[in-house]
Coordinates of C-alpha atoms and ligand atoms in Angstrom, one line a residue:
M232 CA -9.8 8.8 -10.3
S233 CA -10.0 6.5 -13.7
D234 CA -12.6 5.0 -15.2
P235 CA -14.0 1.5 -13.4
L236 CA -12.9 -1.5 -14.3
T237 CA -15.7 -2.4 -16.5
T238 CA -15.4 -0.1 -19.5
R239 CA -11.1 -0.4 -19.7
K240 CA -9.9 -3.1 -21.7
P241 CA -5.9 -2.8 -23.4
E242 CA -4.3 -3.4 -26.2
P243 CA -2.4 -6.5 -27.0
F244 CA 0.5 -6.5 -24.6
V245 CA 3.7 -9.5 -23.5
M246 CA 3.5 -8.9 -19.3
V247 CA 7.6 -10.1 -18.7
V248 CA 6.8 -10.7 -14.3
F249 CA 11.0 -10.9 -12.4
G250 CA 10.3 -13.0 -9.4
A251 CA 8.1 -15.9 -10.7
S252 CA 9.1 -18.1 -8.2
G253 CA 8.5 -16.1 -6.0
D254 CA 5.8 -15.6 -3.2
L255 CA 3.9 -12.6 -4.9
T256 CA 4.2 -14.3 -8.3
R257 CA 2.2 -17.0 -7.2
R258 CA 0.0 -15.3 -3.9
K259 CA -0.8 -12.2 -5.9
L260 CA 0.3 -11.5 -9.1
I261 CA -1.1 -14.0 -11.0
P262 CA -4.6 -14.6 -9.1
A263 CA -4.8 -11.1 -10.1
I264 CA -3.9 -11.5 -14.4
F265 CA -6.4 -14.8 -14.0
Q266 CA -9.3 -13.3 -12.7
L267 CA -8.5 -9.9 -14.4
W268 CA -8.8 -13.1 -17.8
C269 CA -12.2 -14.6 -16.5
Q270 CA -13.5 -10.4 -16.3
N271 CA -13.0 -10.3 -19.6
H272 CA -10.5 -7.2 -18.9
L273 CA -7.6 -9.1 -21.4
P274 CA -7.4 -8.9 -24.7
E275 CA -7.0 -12.5 -26.1
S276 CA -3.8 -12.3 -27.4
A277 CA -2.1 -11.1 -23.5
A278 CA 1.1 -13.4 -22.4
I279 CA 3.0 -13.3 -18.9
I280 CA 6.8 -14.3 -19.2
G281 CA 7.5 -16.2 -15.8
Y282 CA 11.3 -14.8 -15.4
S283 CA 13.2 -15.7 -12.6
R284 CA 16.8 -17.9 -12.0
S285 CA 15.2 -21.0 -10.8
E286 CA 14.6 -23.5 -13.0
K287 CA 11.9 -24.7 -14.3
T288 CA 9.7 -25.7 -17.6
D289 CA 6.5 -24.0 -19.0
E290 CA 4.2 -27.1 -18.3
S291 CA 6.0 -27.1 -14.2
F292 CA 5.6 -23.6 -14.5
R293 CA 2.3 -23.8 -14.9
A294 CA 0.8 -26.5 -13.0
E295 CA 3.2 -24.6 -10.3
L296 CA 0.7 -21.6 -10.6
C297 CA -2.4 -23.7 -10.7
D298 CA -1.7 -25.5 -7.4
S299 CA -1.0 -22.1 -5.7
I300 CA -4.5 -19.9 -7.9
R301 CA -6.7 -22.8 -6.6
D302 CA -5.2 -21.3 -2.4
S303 CA -5.6 -18.6 -3.2
L304 CA -9.6 -18.0 -4.7
K305 CA -10.3 -20.6 -2.1
C306 CA -8.6 -17.7 0.5
Q307 CA -11.4 -15.3 -1.4
Q308 CA -14.3 -17.7 -1.6
H309 CA -14.5 -18.2 -5.7
I310 CA -13.6 -22.1 -6.8
I311 CA -10.9 -22.1 -10.0
D312 CA -12.9 -22.3 -13.4
D313 CA -11.0 -25.0 -14.2
A314 CA -11.6 -25.0 -18.7
A315 CA -10.4 -20.5 -18.6
W316 CA -7.3 -21.5 -16.2
E317 CA -6.6 -23.9 -19.6
T318 CA -6.6 -21.2 -22.1
F319 CA -5.4 -18.2 -18.8
A320 CA -2.4 -21.5 -18.6
S321 CA -1.5 -21.8 -22.2
R322 CA -0.8 -18.1 -22.1
I323 CA 1.8 -18.1 -19.5
F324 CA 5.8 -19.4 -20.7
Y325 CA 8.5 -19.1 -18.1
Q326 CA 12.4 -18.1 -19.1
R327 CA 15.2 -18.6 -17.0
G328 CA 17.8 -16.4 -16.5
A329 CA 20.1 -14.6 -13.7
Y330 CA 19.1 -10.6 -12.9
D331 CA 22.8 -9.6 -14.0
S332 CA 23.8 -11.2 -17.3
P333 CA 23.0 -9.6 -20.3
E334 CA 23.0 -12.8 -22.3
D335 CA 20.3 -13.5 -20.5
F336 CA 17.8 -10.9 -21.2
A337 CA 18.8 -11.0 -24.8
A338 CA 17.0 -14.3 -24.8
L339 CA 14.7 -13.0 -23.4
G340 CA 14.5 -10.1 -25.8
Q341 CA 14.3 -12.6 -28.3
R342 CA 11.4 -15.0 -26.0
I343 CA 9.1 -11.8 -26.4
K344 CA 10.1 -11.1 -29.9
T345 CA 8.3 -15.2 -31.0
L346 CA 5.8 -13.5 -28.9
N347 CA 4.8 -11.3 -30.1
V348 CA 4.9 -13.0 -33.7
E349 CA 3.3 -15.9 -32.9
R350 CA 0.3 -14.2 -30.8
N351 CA -0.1 -11.0 -32.8
V352 CA 1.0 -9.1 -29.6
P353 CA 2.5 -5.8 -31.4
G354 CA 5.0 -4.9 -29.5
N355 CA 3.5 -3.0 -26.3
C356 CA 5.4 -4.8 -23.4
M357 CA 4.4 -4.8 -19.0
H358 CA 7.4 -5.5 -17.3
Y359 CA 7.1 -6.3 -13.7
L360 CA 10.2 -5.9 -10.4
A361 CA 8.8 -8.3 -8.8
T362 CA 11.6 -9.7 -7.4
P363 CA 13.4 -7.9 -3.5
P364 CA 14.5 -4.7 -4.7
T365 CA 17.8 -6.1 -4.2
A366 CA 17.9 -7.1 -7.7
F367 CA 15.6 -3.6 -9.2
A368 CA 18.5 -1.7 -10.7
D369 CA 20.3 -5.1 -12.2
I370 CA 16.6 -5.8 -13.8
I371 CA 16.7 -2.7 -14.7
T372 CA 20.0 -1.6 -16.3
N373 CA 19.6 -5.3 -18.1
L374 CA 16.6 -4.6 -19.7
N375 CA 17.6 -1.2 -21.0
S376 CA 20.4 -3.0 -22.8
A377 CA 18.6 -5.0 -24.3
G378 CA 16.4 -3.1 -25.6
L379 CA 14.0 -4.2 -23.9
A380 CA 12.9 -0.7 -21.9
R381 CA 12.9 1.5 -25.3
K382 CA 13.1 4.9 -23.7
G383 CA 10.5 8.0 -24.8
Q384 CA 8.5 5.4 -27.1
S385 CA 5.0 5.0 -26.8
D386 CA 4.3 2.7 -29.6
P387 CA 4.2 -0.1 -28.6
W388 CA 4.3 0.7 -25.3
S389 CA 7.5 -0.5 -23.4
R390 CA 6.3 -0.3 -19.3
I391 CA 7.8 -1.1 -16.3
V392 CA 6.2 -1.9 -12.6
I393 CA 8.4 -1.6 -9.3
E394 CA 7.6 -2.8 -6.6
K395 CA 8.2 -1.6 -3.1
P396 CA 9.3 -1.0 -0.9
F397 CA 11.5 2.1 -3.4
G398 CA 15.6 2.7 -2.1
T399 CA 15.8 2.6 2.2
D400 CA 16.9 5.5 2.8
L401 CA 16.9 9.4 0.4
Q402 CA 19.7 8.0 -1.1
S403 CA 19.1 4.6 -2.6
A404 CA 15.8 6.3 -3.4
L405 CA 18.0 9.1 -5.4
E406 CA 19.7 6.5 -6.7
L407 CA 17.2 4.0 -7.9
N408 CA 15.2 7.5 -9.7
R409 CA 18.2 7.7 -11.2
I410 CA 18.2 4.7 -12.8
A411 CA 15.4 3.9 -13.9
R412 CA 14.8 7.5 -15.3
E413 CA 18.5 6.6 -17.4
A414 CA 16.1 3.5 -18.6
F415 CA 12.5 4.7 -19.2
D416 CA 10.4 7.9 -19.3
E417 CA 8.7 8.8 -16.7
E418 CA 5.6 8.1 -17.8
Q419 CA 7.0 4.4 -18.4
I420 CA 7.5 4.2 -14.3
F421 CA 4.7 2.1 -12.4
R422 CA 5.7 2.8 -8.4
I423 CA 3.5 0.6 -6.9
D424 CA 2.3 0.1 -3.1
H425 CA -0.6 -2.3 -3.2
Y426 CA -3.3 0.1 -0.6
L427 CA -3.6 2.7 -3.4
G428 CA -5.4 0.1 -5.5
K429 CA -7.4 -0.6 -2.7
E430 CA -11.6 0.3 -3.2
T431 CA -12.0 2.2 0.2
V432 CA -8.1 3.8 -0.6
Q433 CA -9.9 5.1 -3.1
N434 CA -13.0 5.7 -1.7
I435 CA -11.2 8.7 0.5
M436 CA -11.0 10.9 -2.5
V437 CA -14.7 9.7 -3.6
L438 CA -15.9 10.2 0.9
R439 CA -14.2 13.9 0.3
L440 CA -15.6 15.3 -3.1
A441 CA -18.6 14.0 -3.8
N442 CA -20.3 14.7 -1.0
S443 CA -20.7 18.6 -0.4
I444 CA -21.2 18.4 3.9
F445 CA -18.0 16.4 4.0
E446 CA -15.2 18.8 2.6
H447 CA -16.9 22.3 4.1
L448 CA -16.2 20.4 7.5
W449 CA -12.7 19.0 6.8
C450 CA -10.5 22.2 7.6
H451 CA -9.4 23.1 11.2
D452 CA -12.4 25.3 12.0
Y453 CA -13.7 20.8 12.6
I454 CA -11.6 19.3 13.1
D455 CA -9.4 18.2 16.0
H456 CA -7.7 15.8 15.0
I457 CA -6.6 12.3 13.1
Q458 CA -5.5 8.9 13.3
I459 CA -4.3 6.7 11.1
T460 CA -3.5 3.3 12.7
A461 CA -2.1 0.3 10.2
A462 CA -2.5 -2.7 12.7
E463 CA -1.4 -6.3 11.5
S464 CA -2.1 -9.4 13.6
L465 CA 1.1 -11.0 12.5
G466 CA 4.3 -11.4 13.8
V467 CA 7.1 -11.1 11.1
G468 CA 6.9 -15.6 10.8
S469 CA 9.4 -17.0 8.2
R470 CA 10.6 -13.1 6.3
G471 CA 12.9 -12.1 10.1
G472 CA 16.2 -11.7 7.5
Y473 CA 14.1 -9.4 4.9
Y474 CA 12.0 -7.6 7.6
D475 CA 15.3 -7.3 10.7
K476 CA 17.0 -4.8 7.3
S477 CA 13.7 -2.8 6.9
G478 CA 11.6 -2.3 10.2
A479 CA 8.4 -0.3 10.3
L480 CA 10.1 2.9 9.3
R481 CA 10.8 1.8 5.7
D482 CA 8.2 -0.9 5.5
M483 CA 5.1 0.7 6.4
V484 CA 5.3 4.2 6.9
Q485 CA 7.6 5.7 4.2
N486 CA 5.1 4.6 1.9
H487 CA 1.4 2.9 2.7
L488 CA 1.3 5.6 5.7
M489 CA 2.8 8.0 3.6
H490 CA 0.0 7.6 0.6
L491 CA -3.4 7.9 3.1
L492 CA -2.2 11.1 5.0
C493 CA -1.6 12.6 1.5
L494 CA -5.2 10.9 0.7
V495 CA -6.7 12.7 3.6
A496 CA -5.3 15.9 3.8
M497 CA -4.2 17.1 0.3
E498 CA -6.6 19.2 -1.4
P499 CA -8.7 18.6 -4.3
P500 CA -7.0 18.1 -7.9
V501 CA -7.9 21.0 -10.1
T502 CA -8.1 18.0 -12.3
L503 CA -8.6 13.6 -11.8
T504 CA -5.5 13.2 -14.0
A505 CA -2.7 11.5 -12.7
D506 CA -0.9 14.1 -12.5
A507 CA -3.1 16.7 -11.1
I508 CA -3.9 14.3 -8.5
R509 CA 0.0 13.4 -7.6
D510 CA 0.7 17.4 -7.5
E511 CA -2.2 17.2 -4.9
K512 CA 0.0 14.5 -3.4
V513 CA 3.1 16.4 -3.2
K514 CA 2.0 19.3 -1.1
V515 CA 1.5 17.1 2.1
L516 CA 4.2 16.1 2.4
R517 CA 6.2 18.9 1.1
S518 CA 4.0 21.0 4.0
L519 CA 4.5 18.0 6.5
R520 CA 6.2 19.8 9.7
P521 CA 9.8 18.4 9.7
I522 CA 10.5 16.0 12.2
S523 CA 14.9 16.3 12.6
Q524 CA 17.0 13.3 13.9
Q525 CA 17.0 14.8 17.8
C526 CA 13.0 15.3 18.3
A527 CA 12.5 11.8 16.2
A528 CA 14.7 10.2 19.0
N529 CA 13.0 11.4 21.5
G530 CA 9.2 11.9 19.9
V531 CA 8.9 9.0 17.8
V532 CA 7.5 5.7 19.6
R533 CA 9.4 2.7 18.1
A534 CA 9.0 -0.9 19.4
Q535 CA 9.4 -4.1 19.3
Y536 CA 7.3 -7.6 20.0
T537 CA 7.7 -9.2 22.8
L538 CA 6.7 -13.1 24.0
G539 CA 2.3 -12.9 24.0
E540 CA -0.6 -14.5 22.6
I541 CA -2.6 -13.8 20.2
D542 CA -6.0 -14.7 19.0
G543 CA -5.2 -16.5 22.1
Q544 CA -2.2 -18.0 20.1
E545 CA 1.7 -18.0 22.2
T546 CA 3.2 -15.2 19.9
P547 CA 7.2 -16.3 20.5
G548 CA 8.9 -12.6 20.5
Y549 CA 10.5 -10.5 17.4
L550 CA 13.7 -11.2 19.1
Q551 CA 13.3 -15.2 18.8
A552 CA 12.1 -14.9 15.0
D553 CA 14.5 -16.6 12.2
N554 CA 17.4 -15.3 10.4
V555 CA 16.5 -12.0 13.4
P556 CA 19.9 -10.9 15.4
E557 CA 20.3 -11.2 18.9
D558 CA 20.8 -7.5 19.6
S559 CA 18.6 -6.1 16.7
N560 CA 17.4 -2.7 17.5
T561 CA 14.8 -3.2 14.2
E562 CA 11.2 -1.6 15.0
T563 CA 8.0 -3.0 14.7
F564 CA 6.5 -0.6 16.0
V565 CA 5.8 3.0 15.7
A566 CA 4.5 5.9 17.0
F567 CA 4.5 9.1 16.5
K568 CA 2.5 12.7 16.1
A569 CA 3.0 14.4 12.3
H570 CA 1.6 17.8 11.8
V571 CA 1.0 19.1 7.6
D572 CA 2.2 23.3 8.5
N573 CA -1.0 24.1 5.9
W574 CA -3.8 26.7 5.7
R575 CA -5.9 24.3 6.3
W576 CA -4.4 21.4 8.6
S577 CA -2.7 24.7 10.9
G578 CA -2.8 23.1 14.7
V579 CA -3.7 19.5 13.6
P580 CA -1.9 16.2 15.3
F581 CA -1.5 13.4 13.3
Y582 CA -1.8 11.1 14.7
L583 CA 0.0 8.0 13.3
R584 CA 1.2 4.1 14.3
T585 CA 1.6 0.9 13.0
G586 CA 3.1 -2.6 13.7
K587 CA 3.3 -5.8 13.9
A588 CA 1.8 -8.4 16.1
L589 CA -0.9 -6.6 17.7
P590 CA -4.3 -7.3 18.3
R591 CA -6.0 -7.6 14.9
R592 CA -5.3 -6.6 12.0
C593 CA -6.8 -3.5 10.6
T594 CA -6.1 -1.2 8.9
E595 CA -7.3 2.4 9.6
I596 CA -8.5 6.5 9.1
S597 CA -10.7 8.3 12.1
I598 CA -11.1 12.2 11.3
H599 CA -11.6 12.9 14.7
F600 CA -14.5 15.8 14.6
E601 CA -13.9 19.6 17.1
P602 CA -15.8 19.0 20.8
I603 CA -19.3 21.2 20.8
P604 CA -20.1 23.5 23.2
Q605 CA -20.2 22.7 27.3
I606 CA -23.6 24.3 26.9
L607 CA -26.7 22.3 26.8
F608 CA -26.0 17.8 26.3
N609 CA -23.0 18.5 26.8
R610 CA -23.2 19.5 30.1
P611 CA -22.7 17.7 33.3
P612 CA -23.6 15.2 33.9
A613 CA -24.9 14.0 30.8
G614 CA -22.1 15.2 29.1
P615 CA -18.8 15.4 28.1
L616 CA -20.8 13.7 25.3
R617 CA -18.2 12.1 22.7
P618 CA -17.2 14.5 20.0
N619 CA -18.3 12.6 16.3
V620 CA -16.3 10.2 14.8
L621 CA -16.2 9.5 10.9
T622 CA -13.4 6.3 10.3
I623 CA -12.5 5.0 7.3
R624 CA -11.6 1.3 8.0
V625 CA -9.4 0.4 4.7
Q626 CA -8.8 -3.1 5.6
P627 CA -10.4 -5.7 6.4
D628 CA -14.2 -4.8 6.9
E629 CA -13.9 -2.2 4.1
G630 CA -16.1 0.6 5.2
I631 CA -17.1 3.9 7.1
A632 CA -18.6 4.7 10.0
L633 CA -20.1 8.2 11.5
E634 CA -20.6 8.0 15.3
F635 CA -22.8 10.6 16.8
Q636 CA -25.1 11.6 19.3
A637 CA -28.5 10.4 19.5
K638 CA -30.8 10.4 22.3
A639 CA -31.9 6.4 23.8
P640 CA -35.8 5.9 24.2
G641 CA -37.2 6.8 27.4
P642 CA -38.5 9.6 29.2
A643 CA -35.1 10.8 30.6
M644 CA -33.1 13.2 28.2
N645 CA -30.6 9.7 28.3
I646 CA -28.1 10.8 25.6
K647 CA -25.6 7.9 23.2
P648 CA -23.2 7.3 20.9
L649 CA -25.4 5.5 17.2
E650 CA -23.5 4.1 14.5
M651 CA -23.8 4.8 11.2
D652 CA -21.9 2.6 9.2
F653 CA -21.9 1.1 5.5
G654 CA -20.1 -2.1 4.8
Y655 CA -18.6 -2.2 1.6
R656 CA -19.9 -6.7 0.8
E657 CA -23.1 -5.5 2.5
S658 CA -23.7 -2.0 0.2
F659 CA -22.3 -4.0 -3.2
G660 CA -23.8 -7.1 -2.5
Q661 CA -20.1 -8.4 -3.1
A662 CA -16.8 -8.4 -1.4
P663 CA -14.1 -5.3 -2.8
P664 CA -11.5 -6.8 -6.1
E665 CA -8.1 -7.3 -4.8
A666 CA -6.2 -4.3 -5.1
Y667 CA -3.3 -5.9 -7.5
Q668 CA -6.1 -6.2 -9.8
R669 CA -7.4 -3.2 -10.8
L670 CA -3.8 -2.0 -10.1
L671 CA -2.1 -4.5 -12.9
L672 CA -5.3 -3.2 -15.4
D673 CA -4.1 0.5 -15.2
A674 CA -1.0 -0.5 -16.6
A675 CA -2.3 -2.1 -19.1
V676 CA -3.7 1.1 -19.9
G677 CA -1.0 3.3 -19.0
D678 CA -3.3 4.8 -16.3
A679 CA -0.8 6.8 -13.5
T680 CA -3.8 7.8 -10.8
L681 CA -3.0 5.1 -8.6
F682 CA 0.7 4.6 -8.9
T683 CA 3.8 6.8 -6.9
R684 CA 5.0 9.6 -9.2
S685 CA 8.6 10.0 -8.6
D686 CA 8.7 13.5 -6.5
E687 CA 6.8 12.0 -4.2
V688 CA 8.9 9.0 -3.6
Q689 CA 11.4 12.1 -2.9
A690 CA 9.2 13.7 -1.1
A691 CA 8.8 11.3 1.7
W692 CA 11.8 9.5 1.8
E693 CA 13.4 14.0 2.9
F694 CA 10.3 13.6 6.0
V695 CA 11.6 9.8 6.7
T696 CA 15.2 9.8 6.3
P697 CA 16.3 11.8 9.1
V698 CA 13.6 10.2 11.4
I699 CA 15.1 7.1 10.9
E700 CA 18.7 8.1 11.7
G701 CA 17.2 9.9 13.8
C702 CA 15.6 6.7 15.7
A703 CA 18.9 4.5 15.0
C704 CA 21.1 7.2 16.5
E705 CA 20.2 6.6 20.5
A706 CA 21.2 2.5 19.4
N707 CA 18.8 1.5 22.8
N708 CA 15.5 3.4 22.2
V709 CA 13.6 0.6 21.1
L710 CA 11.1 0.0 23.4
Q711 CA 9.2 -3.7 24.5
Y712 CA 5.1 -4.4 23.5
P713 CA 4.1 -8.0 24.6
A714 CA 2.6 -10.0 20.8
G715 CA -0.8 -9.5 21.5
S716 CA -1.2 -5.9 22.5
W717 CA -1.7 -2.3 21.5
G718 CA 1.8 -1.9 21.1
P719 CA 4.4 -0.5 24.2
K720 CA 2.7 2.3 27.1
E721 CA 4.0 5.6 25.8
A722 CA 2.1 5.0 21.8
D723 CA 0.0 5.8 24.7
E724 CA 1.1 8.8 27.0
L725 CA 2.2 10.3 23.1
I726 CA -1.4 11.0 22.2
E727 CA -2.7 11.4 26.0
A728 CA -0.9 14.2 26.9
D729 CA -2.4 15.8 24.1
G730 CA -6.3 15.0 26.1
K731 CA -6.9 12.8 23.2
Q732 CA -7.1 8.9 23.0
W733 CA -6.2 6.0 20.5
R734 CA -9.5 4.9 19.4
L735 CA -8.2 1.1 18.6
K736 CA -7.1 -0.1 21.6
Ligands
LIG1012 N1 5.3 -11.1 -0.5 C1 4.4 -9.9 -1.4 O1 2.6 -10.8 -0.5 C2 4.3 -8.5 -1.5 C3 2.9 -8.1 -0.7 C4 4.5 -6.8 -1.5 C5 5.3 -5.9 -1.8 N2 6.0 -7.0 -2.1 C6 6.9 -6.8 -2.4 O2 7.8 -7.5 -4.4 C7 9.2 -7.7 -3.6 C8 8.7 -9.6 -5.2 O3 8.4 -10.0 -2.9 P1 8.4 -11.5 -2.8 O4 7.9 -12.0 -1.8 O5 7.4 -12.5 -3.6 O6 9.9 -12.1 -2.8 P2 10.9 -13.2 -2.8 O7 9.6 -14.2 -2.8 O8 11.7 -13.6 -1.9 O9 11.0 -13.1 -4.2 C9 11.6 -13.0 -5.0 C10 11.8 -14.6 -6.2 O10 12.5 -12.8 -6.0 C11 14.0 -13.9 -7.3 N3 15.1 -13.3 -6.5 C12 15.8 -12.1 -6.3 N4 17.0 -11.8 -5.7 C13 17.3 -12.8 -4.9 C14 17.6 -12.8 -3.8 N5 19.1 -11.6 -3.6 N6 17.0 -13.0 -2.8 C15 15.9 -14.0 -3.1 N7 14.9 -13.8 -3.6 C16 14.7 -13.4 -4.8 C17 14.5 -15.4 -6.8 O11 14.1 -16.7 -7.2 P3 15.2 -17.0 -8.4 O12 16.2 -17.4 -7.1 O13 14.7 -17.8 -9.0 O14 15.7 -16.1 -9.5 C18 12.2 -15.2 -5.6 O15 12.0 -16.5 -5.9 C19 9.0 -7.4 -3.4 O16 10.5 -6.4 -3.8 C20 8.4 -7.0 -1.8 O17 9.4 -6.1 -0.9 C21 5.9 -8.0 -2.0

């Protein structure tokens, strides 16, 4: 994996953020870039141009960002350094323009040129697509026509960072790949999924491959099954209109869950280069046993939350959210069983689930080891004992825990399950950095390790698309669960049918 944050500094560059008036820019991107600036990871001459259709001036844009940065840093328990902000803000500019207007892109090109000269930037440019995906194709096409894509050129470099979701199914992803590849070489394209920038996600490889005790056990001989849960405690809030066109399968499974599955299941890469790691991830995706449309209709649990309570607060159901059609069939929860049909994972089920309006926000992977033989301590009445479980907490409270058995003090042979727990904050004395900080710096130095390659996106969609289509055939198969519960009872039955239970319940 690439060097840690501290050792890298990109060459001077201009970053253009499309969708500059939006939520992602305000809440995540600019705060992350500002943090990088404060930590001295950015070159002195770096400049940022916000581009969107809204009417703003450089000054009004800076003032808006200052307010949201204060909020965002406060949430992370940081205080804004006013002097640092003033210096940083003088490097932020705003360019109004439409996403489908060649003239506006020509004007953008001119603005970049002027800044390059004024700030002594050698022409390096990073384009960041932070708009809804409907605008991606127009932006890429216009960047190309305006000569801002510079396919194949590496000095000065031009790169594009494309936000998720990358397509809505296999066809649309292939089409977006085609458009992107017409304008840029694969090496210039950085498909982002911020989950991959999380420290604990990167730690999966370190845990497995930098510790001799785990990798030898990492196979069907010792592992009974693996669970991956990505739970959100919030409902769709005001984003019902957007979410209803997406649903949990497109919004979470195709990207976040597939990445986690790949990192847990992949073979050790030959080297730590971006392509060697991504080669192994693609192999996992290609080894996934296809779920046919018919199996999806019967075997994938899809559900919507209804009126319930989360943290003592009444939460209205999904169908009551703004801009959600009252007959919507979109799932806010999904659970299913997957199989990686290769030598290492033969016979090991992977249970995946994700949902909104669940009891708490948490993403974790749990590796459930084989039970020990039913002899000695594992015999009744002491046993059966709980098998060892290794849990990787991706968020929040990032860390790793190993559950094992120990004798409780006293004359009797009482055996109790205990946990060895590594917490990121306690061990390293600080919260892990925001994923966007890491990913923006990686893109600026040209390290694509934590970004998704085109064949990876394609393989993930090849697996997920028949599932989506199968579920769509069964128009009425969306179940219900009260907000604040762990999903419908069918999700429990899915795993209990194999004699297992969800770890989080
Ligand atoms: N927000 C997050 O936390 C988050 C997290 C992960 C990924 N993402 C991804 O990042 C991208 C941007 O997300 P966002 O939440 O920032 O989106 P947003 O606030 O809805 O939109 C960003 C900006 O894009 C422009 N825009 C262009 N076409 C638009 C359209 N058809 N409808 C609405 N706005 C349009 C708007 O600016 P103008 O009208 O001024 O041009 C808007 O302010 C999306 O692809 C999203 O999936 C977001």
